[in-house]
Coordinates of C-alpha atoms and ligand atoms in Angstrom, one line a residue:
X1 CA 19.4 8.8 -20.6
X2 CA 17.1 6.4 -18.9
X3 CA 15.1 7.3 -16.3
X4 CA 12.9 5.3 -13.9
X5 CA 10.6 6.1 -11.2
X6 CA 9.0 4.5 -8.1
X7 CA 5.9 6.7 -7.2
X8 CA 3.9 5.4 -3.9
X9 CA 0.6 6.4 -2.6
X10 CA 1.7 7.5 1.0
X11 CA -1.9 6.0 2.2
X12 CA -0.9 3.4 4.3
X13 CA 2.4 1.1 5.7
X14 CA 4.8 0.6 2.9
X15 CA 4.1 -2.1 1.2
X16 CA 6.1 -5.4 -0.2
X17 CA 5.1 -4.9 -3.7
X18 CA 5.9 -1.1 -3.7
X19 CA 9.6 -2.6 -2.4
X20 CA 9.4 -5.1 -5.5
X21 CA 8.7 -2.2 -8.0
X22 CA 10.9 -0.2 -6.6
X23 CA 13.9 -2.3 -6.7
X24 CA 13.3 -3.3 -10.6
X25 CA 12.8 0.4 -11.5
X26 CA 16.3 0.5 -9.1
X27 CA 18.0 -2.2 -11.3
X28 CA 16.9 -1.3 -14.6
X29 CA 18.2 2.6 -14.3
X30 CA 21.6 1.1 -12.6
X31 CA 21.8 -1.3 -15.2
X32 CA 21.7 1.0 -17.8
X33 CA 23.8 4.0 -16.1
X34 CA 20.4 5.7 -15.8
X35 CA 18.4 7.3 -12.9
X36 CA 15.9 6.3 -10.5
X37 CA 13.8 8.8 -8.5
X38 CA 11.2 9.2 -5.9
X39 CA 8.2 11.0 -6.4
X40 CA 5.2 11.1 -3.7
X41 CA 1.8 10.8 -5.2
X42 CA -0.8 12.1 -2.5
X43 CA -3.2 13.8 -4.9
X44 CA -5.9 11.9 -2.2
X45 CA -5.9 14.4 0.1
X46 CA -7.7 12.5 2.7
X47 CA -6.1 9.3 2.5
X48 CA -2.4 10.6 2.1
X49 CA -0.4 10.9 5.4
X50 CA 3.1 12.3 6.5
X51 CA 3.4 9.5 8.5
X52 CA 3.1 7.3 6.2
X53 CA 5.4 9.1 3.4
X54 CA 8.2 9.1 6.5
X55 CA 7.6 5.0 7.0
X56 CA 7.9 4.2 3.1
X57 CA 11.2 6.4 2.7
X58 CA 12.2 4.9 5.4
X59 CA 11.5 1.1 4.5
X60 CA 13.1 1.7 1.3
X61 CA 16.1 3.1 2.3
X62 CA 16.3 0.1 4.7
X63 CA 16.0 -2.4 2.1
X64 CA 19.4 -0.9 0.7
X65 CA 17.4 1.3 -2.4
X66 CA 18.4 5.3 -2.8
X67 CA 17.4 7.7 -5.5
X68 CA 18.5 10.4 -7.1
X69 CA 15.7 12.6 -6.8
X70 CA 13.1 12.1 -4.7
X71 CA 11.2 14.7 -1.8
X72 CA 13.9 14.3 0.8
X73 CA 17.0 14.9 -1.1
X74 CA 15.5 17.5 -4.2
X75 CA 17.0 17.3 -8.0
X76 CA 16.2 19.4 -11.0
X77 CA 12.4 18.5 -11.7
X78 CA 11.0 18.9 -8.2
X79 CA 9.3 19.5 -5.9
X80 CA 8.9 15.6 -6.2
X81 CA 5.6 15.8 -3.9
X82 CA 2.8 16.1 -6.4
X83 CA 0.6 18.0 -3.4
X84 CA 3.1 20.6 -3.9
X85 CA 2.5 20.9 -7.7
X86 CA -1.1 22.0 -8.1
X87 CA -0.4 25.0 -9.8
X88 CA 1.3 22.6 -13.0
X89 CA -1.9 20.8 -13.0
X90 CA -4.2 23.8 -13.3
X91 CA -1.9 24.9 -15.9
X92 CA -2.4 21.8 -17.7
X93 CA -5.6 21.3 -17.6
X94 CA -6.2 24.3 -18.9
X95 CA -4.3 23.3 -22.0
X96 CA -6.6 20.5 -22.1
X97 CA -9.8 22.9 -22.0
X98 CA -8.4 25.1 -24.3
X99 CA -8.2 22.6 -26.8
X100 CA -11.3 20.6 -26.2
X101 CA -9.2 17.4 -25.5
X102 CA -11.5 18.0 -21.9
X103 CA -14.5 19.2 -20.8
X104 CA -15.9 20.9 -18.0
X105 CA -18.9 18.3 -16.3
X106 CA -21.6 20.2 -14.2
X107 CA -23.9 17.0 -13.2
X108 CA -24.4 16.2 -9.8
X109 CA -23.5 13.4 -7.8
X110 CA -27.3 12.7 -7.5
X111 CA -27.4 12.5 -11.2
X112 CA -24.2 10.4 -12.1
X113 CA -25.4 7.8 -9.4
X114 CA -29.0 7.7 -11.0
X115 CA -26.9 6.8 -14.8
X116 CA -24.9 4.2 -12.7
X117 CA -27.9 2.4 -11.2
X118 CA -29.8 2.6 -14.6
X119 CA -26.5 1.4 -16.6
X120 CA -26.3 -1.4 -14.0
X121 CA -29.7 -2.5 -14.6
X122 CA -29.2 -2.9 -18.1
X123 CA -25.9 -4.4 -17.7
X124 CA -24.1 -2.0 -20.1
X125 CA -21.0 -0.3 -19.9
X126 CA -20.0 1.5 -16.6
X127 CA -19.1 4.8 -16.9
X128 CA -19.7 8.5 -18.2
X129 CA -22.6 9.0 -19.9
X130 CA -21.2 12.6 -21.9
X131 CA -24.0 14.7 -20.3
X132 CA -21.7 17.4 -20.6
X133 CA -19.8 17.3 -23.9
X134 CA -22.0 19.2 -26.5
X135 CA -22.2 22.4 -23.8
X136 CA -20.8 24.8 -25.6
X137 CA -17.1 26.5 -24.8
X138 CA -18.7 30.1 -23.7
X139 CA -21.3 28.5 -22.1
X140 CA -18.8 25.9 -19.9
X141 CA -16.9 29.1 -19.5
X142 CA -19.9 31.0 -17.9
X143 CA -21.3 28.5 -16.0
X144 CA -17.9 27.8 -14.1
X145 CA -18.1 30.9 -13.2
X146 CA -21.0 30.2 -10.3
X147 CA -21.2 26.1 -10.1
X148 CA -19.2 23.4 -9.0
X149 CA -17.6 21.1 -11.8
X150 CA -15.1 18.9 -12.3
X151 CA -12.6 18.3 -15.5
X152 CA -13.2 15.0 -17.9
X153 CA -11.0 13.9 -20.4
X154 CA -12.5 13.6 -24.2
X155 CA -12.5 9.6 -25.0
X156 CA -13.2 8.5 -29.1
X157 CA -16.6 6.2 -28.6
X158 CA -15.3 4.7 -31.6
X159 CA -11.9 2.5 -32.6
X160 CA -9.4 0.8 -30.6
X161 CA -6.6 1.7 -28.7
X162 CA -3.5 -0.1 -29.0
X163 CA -1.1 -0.4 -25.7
X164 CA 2.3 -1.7 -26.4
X165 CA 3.6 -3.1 -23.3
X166 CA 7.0 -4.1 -23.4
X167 CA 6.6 -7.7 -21.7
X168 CA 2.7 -8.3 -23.4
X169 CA 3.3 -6.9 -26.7
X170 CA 0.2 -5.2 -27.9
X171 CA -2.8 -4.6 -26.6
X172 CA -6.4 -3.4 -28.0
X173 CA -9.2 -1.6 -26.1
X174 CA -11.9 -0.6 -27.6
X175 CA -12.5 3.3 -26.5
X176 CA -15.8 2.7 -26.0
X177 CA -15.1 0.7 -22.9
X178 CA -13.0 3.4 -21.7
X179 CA -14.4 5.8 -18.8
X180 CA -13.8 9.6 -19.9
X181 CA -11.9 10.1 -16.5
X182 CA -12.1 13.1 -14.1
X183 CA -8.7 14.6 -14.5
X184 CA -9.6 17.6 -12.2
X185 CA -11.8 17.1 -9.4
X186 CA -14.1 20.1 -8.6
X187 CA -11.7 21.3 -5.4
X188 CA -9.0 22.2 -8.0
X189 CA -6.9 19.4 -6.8
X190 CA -5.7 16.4 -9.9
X191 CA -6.6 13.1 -9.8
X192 CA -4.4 10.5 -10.2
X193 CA -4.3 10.2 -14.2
X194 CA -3.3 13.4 -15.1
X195 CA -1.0 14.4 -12.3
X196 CA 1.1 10.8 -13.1
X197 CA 1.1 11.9 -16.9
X198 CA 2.3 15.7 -16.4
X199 CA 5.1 14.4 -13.7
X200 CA 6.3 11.6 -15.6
X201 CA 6.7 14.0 -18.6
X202 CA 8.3 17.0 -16.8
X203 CA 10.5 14.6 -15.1
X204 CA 11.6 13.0 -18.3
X205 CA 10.8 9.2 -17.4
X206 CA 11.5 7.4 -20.0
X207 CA 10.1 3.7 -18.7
X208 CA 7.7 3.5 -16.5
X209 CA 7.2 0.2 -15.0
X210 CA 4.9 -0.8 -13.0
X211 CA 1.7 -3.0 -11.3
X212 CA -0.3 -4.9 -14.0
X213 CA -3.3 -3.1 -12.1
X214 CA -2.4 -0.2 -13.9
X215 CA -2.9 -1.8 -17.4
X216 CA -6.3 -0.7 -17.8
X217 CA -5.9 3.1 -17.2
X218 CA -2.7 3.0 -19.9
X219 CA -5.2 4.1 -22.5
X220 CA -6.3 7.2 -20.9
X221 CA -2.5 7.5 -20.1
X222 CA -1.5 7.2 -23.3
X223 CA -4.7 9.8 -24.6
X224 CA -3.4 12.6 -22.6
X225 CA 0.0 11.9 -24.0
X226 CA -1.2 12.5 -27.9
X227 CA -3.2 15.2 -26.4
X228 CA -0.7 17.1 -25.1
X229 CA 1.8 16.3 -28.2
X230 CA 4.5 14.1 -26.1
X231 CA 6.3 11.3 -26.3
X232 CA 5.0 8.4 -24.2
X233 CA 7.8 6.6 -22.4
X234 CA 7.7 2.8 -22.4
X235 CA 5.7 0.5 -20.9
X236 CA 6.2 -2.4 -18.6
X237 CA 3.7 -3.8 -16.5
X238 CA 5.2 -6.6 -13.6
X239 CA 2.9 -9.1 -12.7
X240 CA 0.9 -9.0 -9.1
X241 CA 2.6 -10.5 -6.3
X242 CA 0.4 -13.2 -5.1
X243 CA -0.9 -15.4 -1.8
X244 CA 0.7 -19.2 -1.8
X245 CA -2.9 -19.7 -2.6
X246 CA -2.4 -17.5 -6.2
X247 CA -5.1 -14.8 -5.3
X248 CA -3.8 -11.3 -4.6
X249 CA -1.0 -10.9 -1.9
X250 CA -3.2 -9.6 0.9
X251 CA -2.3 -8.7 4.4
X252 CA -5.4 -10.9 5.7
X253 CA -3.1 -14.1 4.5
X254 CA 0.5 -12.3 4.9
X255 CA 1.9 -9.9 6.4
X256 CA 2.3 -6.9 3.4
X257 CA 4.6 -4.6 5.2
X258 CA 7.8 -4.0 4.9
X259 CA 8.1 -2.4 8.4
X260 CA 6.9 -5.6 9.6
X261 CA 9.4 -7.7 8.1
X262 CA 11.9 -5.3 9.8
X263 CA 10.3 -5.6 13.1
X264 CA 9.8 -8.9 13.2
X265 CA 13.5 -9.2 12.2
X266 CA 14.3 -10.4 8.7
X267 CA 17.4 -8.9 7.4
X268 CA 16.9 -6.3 4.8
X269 CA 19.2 -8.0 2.1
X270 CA 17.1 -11.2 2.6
X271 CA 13.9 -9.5 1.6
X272 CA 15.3 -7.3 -1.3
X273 CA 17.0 -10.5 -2.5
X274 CA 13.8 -12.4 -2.7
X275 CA 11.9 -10.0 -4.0
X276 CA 14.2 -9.8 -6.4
X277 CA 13.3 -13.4 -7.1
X278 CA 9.4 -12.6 -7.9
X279 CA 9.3 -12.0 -11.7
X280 CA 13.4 -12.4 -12.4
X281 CA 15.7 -14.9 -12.3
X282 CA 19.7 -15.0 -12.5
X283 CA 21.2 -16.6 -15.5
X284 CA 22.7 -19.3 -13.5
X285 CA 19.2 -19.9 -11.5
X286 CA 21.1 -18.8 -8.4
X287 CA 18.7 -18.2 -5.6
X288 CA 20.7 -16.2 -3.5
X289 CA 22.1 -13.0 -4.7
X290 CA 23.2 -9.3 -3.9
X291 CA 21.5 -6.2 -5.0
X292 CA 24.7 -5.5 -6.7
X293 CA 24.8 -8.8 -8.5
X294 CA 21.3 -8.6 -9.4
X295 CA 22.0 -5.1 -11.1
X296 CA 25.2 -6.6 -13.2
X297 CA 22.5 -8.9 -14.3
X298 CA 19.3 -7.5 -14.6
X299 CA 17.6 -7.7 -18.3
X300 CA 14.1 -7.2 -19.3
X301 CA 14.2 -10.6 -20.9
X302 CA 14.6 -12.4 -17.8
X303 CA 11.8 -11.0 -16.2
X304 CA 8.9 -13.7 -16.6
X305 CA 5.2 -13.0 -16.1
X306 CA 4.0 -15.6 -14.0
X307 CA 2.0 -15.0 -10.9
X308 CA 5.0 -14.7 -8.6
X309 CA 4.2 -16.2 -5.3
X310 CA 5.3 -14.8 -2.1
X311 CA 5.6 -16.8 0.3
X312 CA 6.6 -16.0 4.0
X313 CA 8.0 -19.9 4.7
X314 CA 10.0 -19.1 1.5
X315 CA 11.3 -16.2 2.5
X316 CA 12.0 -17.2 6.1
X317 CA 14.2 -19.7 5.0
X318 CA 16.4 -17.4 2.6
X319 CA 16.7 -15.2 5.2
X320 CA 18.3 -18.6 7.6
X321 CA 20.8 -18.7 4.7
X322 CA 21.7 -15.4 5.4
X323 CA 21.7 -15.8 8.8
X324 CA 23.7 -18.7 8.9
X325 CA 26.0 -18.4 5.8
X326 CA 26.9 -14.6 5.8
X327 CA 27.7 -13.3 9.3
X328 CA 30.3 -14.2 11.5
X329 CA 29.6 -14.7 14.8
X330 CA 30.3 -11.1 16.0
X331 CA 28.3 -9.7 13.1
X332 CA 25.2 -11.5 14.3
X333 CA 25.6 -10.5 17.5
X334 CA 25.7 -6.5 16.3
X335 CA 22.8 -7.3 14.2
X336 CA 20.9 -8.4 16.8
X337 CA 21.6 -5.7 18.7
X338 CA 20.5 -3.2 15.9
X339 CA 17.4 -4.9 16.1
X340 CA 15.9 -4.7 19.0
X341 CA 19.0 -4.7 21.7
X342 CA 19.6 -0.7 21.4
X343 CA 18.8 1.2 24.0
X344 CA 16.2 3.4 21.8
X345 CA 13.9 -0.2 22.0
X346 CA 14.8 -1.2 25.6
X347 CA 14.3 2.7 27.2
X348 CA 10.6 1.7 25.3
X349 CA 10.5 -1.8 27.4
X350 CA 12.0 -0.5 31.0
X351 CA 9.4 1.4 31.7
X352 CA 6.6 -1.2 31.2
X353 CA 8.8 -3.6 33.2
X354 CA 10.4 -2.4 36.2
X355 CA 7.5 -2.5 38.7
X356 CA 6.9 -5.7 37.7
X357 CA 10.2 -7.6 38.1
X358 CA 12.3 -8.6 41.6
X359 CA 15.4 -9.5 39.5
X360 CA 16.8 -9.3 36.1
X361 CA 16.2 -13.1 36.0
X362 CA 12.1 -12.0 36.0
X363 CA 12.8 -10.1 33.0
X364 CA 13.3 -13.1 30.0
X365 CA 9.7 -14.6 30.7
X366 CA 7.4 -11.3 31.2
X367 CA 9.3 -9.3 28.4
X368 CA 9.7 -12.0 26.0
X369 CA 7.1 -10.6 23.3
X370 CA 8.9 -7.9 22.4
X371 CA 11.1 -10.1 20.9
X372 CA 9.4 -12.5 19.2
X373 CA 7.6 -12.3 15.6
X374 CA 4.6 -14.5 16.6
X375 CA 3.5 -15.5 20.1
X376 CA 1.6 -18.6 19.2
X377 CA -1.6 -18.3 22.0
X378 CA -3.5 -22.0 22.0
X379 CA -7.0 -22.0 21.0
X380 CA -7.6 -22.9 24.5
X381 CA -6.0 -20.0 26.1
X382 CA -7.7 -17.5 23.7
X383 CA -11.1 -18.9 25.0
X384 CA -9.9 -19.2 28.5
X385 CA -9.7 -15.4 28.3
X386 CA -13.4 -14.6 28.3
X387 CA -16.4 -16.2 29.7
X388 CA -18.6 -14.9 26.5
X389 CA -19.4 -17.2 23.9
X390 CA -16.9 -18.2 20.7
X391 CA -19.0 -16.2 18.0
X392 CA -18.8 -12.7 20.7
X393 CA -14.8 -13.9 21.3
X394 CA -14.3 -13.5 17.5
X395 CA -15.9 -10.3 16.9
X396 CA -14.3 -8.6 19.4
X397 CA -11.2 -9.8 17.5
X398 CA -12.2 -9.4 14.2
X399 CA -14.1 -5.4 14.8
X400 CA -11.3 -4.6 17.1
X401 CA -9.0 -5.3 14.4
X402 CA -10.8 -3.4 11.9
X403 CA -10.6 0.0 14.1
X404 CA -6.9 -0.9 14.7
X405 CA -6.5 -1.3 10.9
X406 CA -7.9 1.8 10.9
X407 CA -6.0 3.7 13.4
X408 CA -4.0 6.6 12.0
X409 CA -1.8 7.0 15.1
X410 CA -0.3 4.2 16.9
X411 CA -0.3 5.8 20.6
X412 CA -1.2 4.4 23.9
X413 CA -4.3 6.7 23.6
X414 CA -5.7 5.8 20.6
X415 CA -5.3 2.6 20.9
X416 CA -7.3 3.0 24.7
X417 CA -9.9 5.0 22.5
X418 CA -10.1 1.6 20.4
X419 CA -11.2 -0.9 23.1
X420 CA -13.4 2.0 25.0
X421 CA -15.4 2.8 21.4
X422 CA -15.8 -1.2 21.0
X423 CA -16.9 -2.2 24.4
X424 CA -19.0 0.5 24.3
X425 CA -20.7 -0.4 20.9
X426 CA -20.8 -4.1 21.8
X427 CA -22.4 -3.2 24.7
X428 CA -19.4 -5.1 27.0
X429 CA -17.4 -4.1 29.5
X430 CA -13.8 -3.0 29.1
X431 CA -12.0 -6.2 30.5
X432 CA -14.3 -8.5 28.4
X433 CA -12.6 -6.3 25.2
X434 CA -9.3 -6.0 26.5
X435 CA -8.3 -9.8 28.4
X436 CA -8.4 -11.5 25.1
X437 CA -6.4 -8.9 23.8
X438 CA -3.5 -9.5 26.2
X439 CA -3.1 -13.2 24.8
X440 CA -2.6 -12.8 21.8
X441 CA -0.6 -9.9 21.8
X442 CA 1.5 -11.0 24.7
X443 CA 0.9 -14.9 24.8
X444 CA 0.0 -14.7 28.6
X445 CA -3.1 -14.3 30.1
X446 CA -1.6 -11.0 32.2
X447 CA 1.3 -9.1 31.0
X448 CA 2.4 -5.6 30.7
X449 CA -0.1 -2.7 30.4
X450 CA -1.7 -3.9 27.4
X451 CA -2.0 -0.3 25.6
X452 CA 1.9 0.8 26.3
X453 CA 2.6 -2.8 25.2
X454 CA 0.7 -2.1 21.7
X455 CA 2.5 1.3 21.3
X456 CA 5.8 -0.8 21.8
X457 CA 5.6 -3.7 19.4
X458 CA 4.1 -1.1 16.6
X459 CA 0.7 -1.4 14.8
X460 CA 2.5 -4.0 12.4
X461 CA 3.2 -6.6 14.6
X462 CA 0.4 -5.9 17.0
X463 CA -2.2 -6.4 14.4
X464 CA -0.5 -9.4 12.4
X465 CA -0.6 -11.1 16.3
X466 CA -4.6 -10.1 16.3
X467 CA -4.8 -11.8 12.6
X468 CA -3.0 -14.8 14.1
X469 CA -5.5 -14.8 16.5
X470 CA -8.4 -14.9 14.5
X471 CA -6.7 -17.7 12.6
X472 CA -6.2 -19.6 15.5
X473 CA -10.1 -19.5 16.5
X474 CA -10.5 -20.9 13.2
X475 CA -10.4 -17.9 10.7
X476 CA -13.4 -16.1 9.6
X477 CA -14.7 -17.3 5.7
X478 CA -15.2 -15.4 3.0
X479 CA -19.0 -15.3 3.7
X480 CA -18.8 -14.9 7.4
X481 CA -16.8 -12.1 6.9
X482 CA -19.4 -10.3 4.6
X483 CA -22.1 -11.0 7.7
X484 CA -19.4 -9.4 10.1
X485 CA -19.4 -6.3 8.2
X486 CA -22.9 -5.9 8.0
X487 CA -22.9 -6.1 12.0
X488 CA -19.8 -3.9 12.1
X489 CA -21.6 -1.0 9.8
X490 CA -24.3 -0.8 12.1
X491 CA -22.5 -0.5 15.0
X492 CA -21.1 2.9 13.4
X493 CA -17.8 1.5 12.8
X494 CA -15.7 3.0 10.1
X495 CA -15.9 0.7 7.1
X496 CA -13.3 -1.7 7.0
X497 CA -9.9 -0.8 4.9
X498 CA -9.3 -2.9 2.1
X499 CA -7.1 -5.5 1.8
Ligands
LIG501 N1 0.7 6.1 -7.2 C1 0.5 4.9 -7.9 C2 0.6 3.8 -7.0 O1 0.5 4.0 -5.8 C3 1.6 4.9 -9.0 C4 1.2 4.0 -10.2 C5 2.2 4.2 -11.3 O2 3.4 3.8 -11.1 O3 1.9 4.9 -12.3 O4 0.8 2.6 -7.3

């Protein structure tokens, strides 16, 4: 039977291409009366939240995908959450060990860095230098017993390895290019590599497709397979969703999330239908399908390879269609509601706005961001907000929103802590930090509390509104950005997430 599998970092807000894989994994296994499951993979124990697990569950669900095994509703190969699995790994490993397909590597950090710098100076090949490989089994054995190490996997230096991916045909490394990976890292815990080999064995994948990022590690994937004497299932690797402008799709030109597409209120059969459009396309080149008529035709040969745009104008316009040409009148109305006219969302609001209001009729204009997607502030307004100069205005925009992109909780509190931390750093006072903040998350110069407001709209549309901001002042290039984080790093603020 084929099975298929969707298996997200929970590091961060659930992202559009993790709904994209997910729904061809979806449509292959329904397709083919197969399964699709769920499994979690937070071996990166300090980048892995709950939270964040809970949101992409959750986002998935809402675009209309289920699974039949997955952490939150069990099945036969679990547990699905590859935290809770560490004893398979050792066990694993150990198999590896005891054959000498791995090795046990003692050097220090100190020591691999000094091989990186020299191996950069001579511009050769990046990677593991095999220190470690001739020490001897007992001797591997009795140092373990009193110093740190971590677990690499044997790589030939010589030959090629050939990947057969089911879209590109075959492709050749050359083992020598290939790192000889840490499967084990020295607290016990599995990297990546080995715990997505082991699971997608145990749990009897039989295709895994995925993000052409993951190309280059298929070798070492596909290593650990011979090594361990299994089958490898097939491989498909989907091409990166990209920009309009065809580099990587990147929150700093889009909004990524899927949460924000939700909050900013797209329709979840709209998105799942266009991202169905990305690397497929119906035999009768309709644009405008069902998740159920994309299953009764889904086929590997009409997926195509090239660079699928996503595009938010695009998208926005499908989701009109939608709007327009699938829901009666009464149907909007209860969809509108479910978004953002339930009472859970307006108990959220009444707080922040009764003080403020003499009438209902005051309500419309003060309350009106919490309803929009964008507030579009005027260049003007942004700079009416502060008497400091442009260059000062768009730091405390573009550092502030590197701390909010790095905020792990998304409460009043935290996000007070913020704007405190910032003015402090920048050596400013609190209102300089905070009254520019209020226009572009509200649109008005004075609003609600700006803090509870934050904790309202959510982290995804506050900081898309911050972004829009930025943009407005005229963006920040590629090379001013690179000064800004210079600045930033010495103001002691945590390095800026990646895109
Ligand atoms: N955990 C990996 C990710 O977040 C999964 C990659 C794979 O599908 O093998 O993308």
């Amino acid at each position: 039977m084929i099975r298929t599998r969707i298996a997200p970092s929970p590091t961060g807000d659930p992202h559009v291409g993790t709904g994209y894989i997910a729904l061809f994994n979806y449509c292959l296994a329904e397709k083919l009366g197969g399964e699709f499951i769920l499994r979690i993979e937070d071996t990166d124990q300090v980048r892995s939240t709950k939270e964040s697990e809970e949101k992409i569950l959750s986002s998935l669900k809402w675009m209309g995908l289920n699974w039949a095994e997955g952490p939150d509703v069990g099945g036969p190969h679990g547990p699905y959450r590859q935290s809770e699995r560490s004893e398979i790994y050792k066990k694993h490993c150990d198999i590896l060990l005891e054959k000498e397909h791995a090795f046990r590597c003692f050097c220090t950090s100190e020591r691999l860095a000094e091989v990186r710098a020299q191996q950069r100076e001579a511009k050769s090949f990046l990677g593991y230098d095999g220190h470690c490989l001739s020490i001897s089994k007992e001797d591997s054995q009795a140092r373990a017993q009193k110093e740190d190490f971590v677990v690499r996997l044997k790589v030939p230096r010589e030959g090629v390895c050939v990947v057969d991916d089911h879209f590109r045909g075959t492709i050749e490394f050359e083992w020598a290019t290939v790192d000889m990976q840490v499967l084990m890292k020295s607290d016990g815990l599995p990297t990546y590599h080995l715990a997505n080999v082991v699971d997608d064995h145990l749990m009897k994948i039989t295709h895994v497709m995925r993000g052409e990022e993951w190309i280059n590690s298929a070798p070492k994937h596909l290593l650990l397979y011979q090594y361990f004497g299994w089958e490898a299932p097939k491989l498909l690797h989907l091409p990166l969703l990209r920009n309009p402008d065809k580099s990587k799709l990147s929150k700093r030109k889009n909004p990524t999330s899927i949460s924000y597409y939700e909050r900013a209120g797209f329709l979840p059969e709209a998105l799942m239908n266009y991202l169905g459009m990305m690397a497929f396309s119906m035999p009768d080149d309709q644009e405008k399908f069902t998740l159920a008529e994309m299953v009764a035709s889904f086929d590997l040969e009409r997926v195509s390879l090239g660079g699928p745009v996503f595009d938010v104008d695009k998208l926005t316009w499908l989701n009109g269609r939608y709007i327009r040409e699938d829901l009666d009148v009464k149907a909007f109305a209860k969809r509108i509601q479910d978004w953002a006219l339930n009472e859970e969302y307006l108990l959220k609001i009444a707080p922040l706005v009764q003080q403020r209001v003499d009438t209902f009729g005051d309500l419309g204009f003060l309350s009106a961001f919490f309803f929009a997607d964008e507030v579009k502030p005027t260049e003007e307004a942004l700079k009416a907000s502060t008497k400091k100069d442009d260059e000062t205005l768009l730091r405390i925009f573009q550092f502030g929103l590197w701390r909010l992109e790095a905020l792990k909780s998304w409460k009043s509190e935290d996000i007070q802590e913020v704007f405190k931390n910032l003015a402090t750093d920048m050596d400013l006072k609190i209102r300089d930090v905070v009254k520019p903040y209020f226009v572009a998350i509200s649109g008005a110069a004075s609003s609600t509390p700006l803090f509870d407001s934050m904790e309202v709209l959510g982290a995804d549309l506050s900081r898309i509104r911050v972004r829009k901001a930025i943009d407005v002042l005229g963006g920040v290039s590629k090379k001013a950005a690179k000064r800004l984080e210079k600045e930033y790093r010495v103001l002691h603020i945590p390095k800026p997430q990646a895109s």
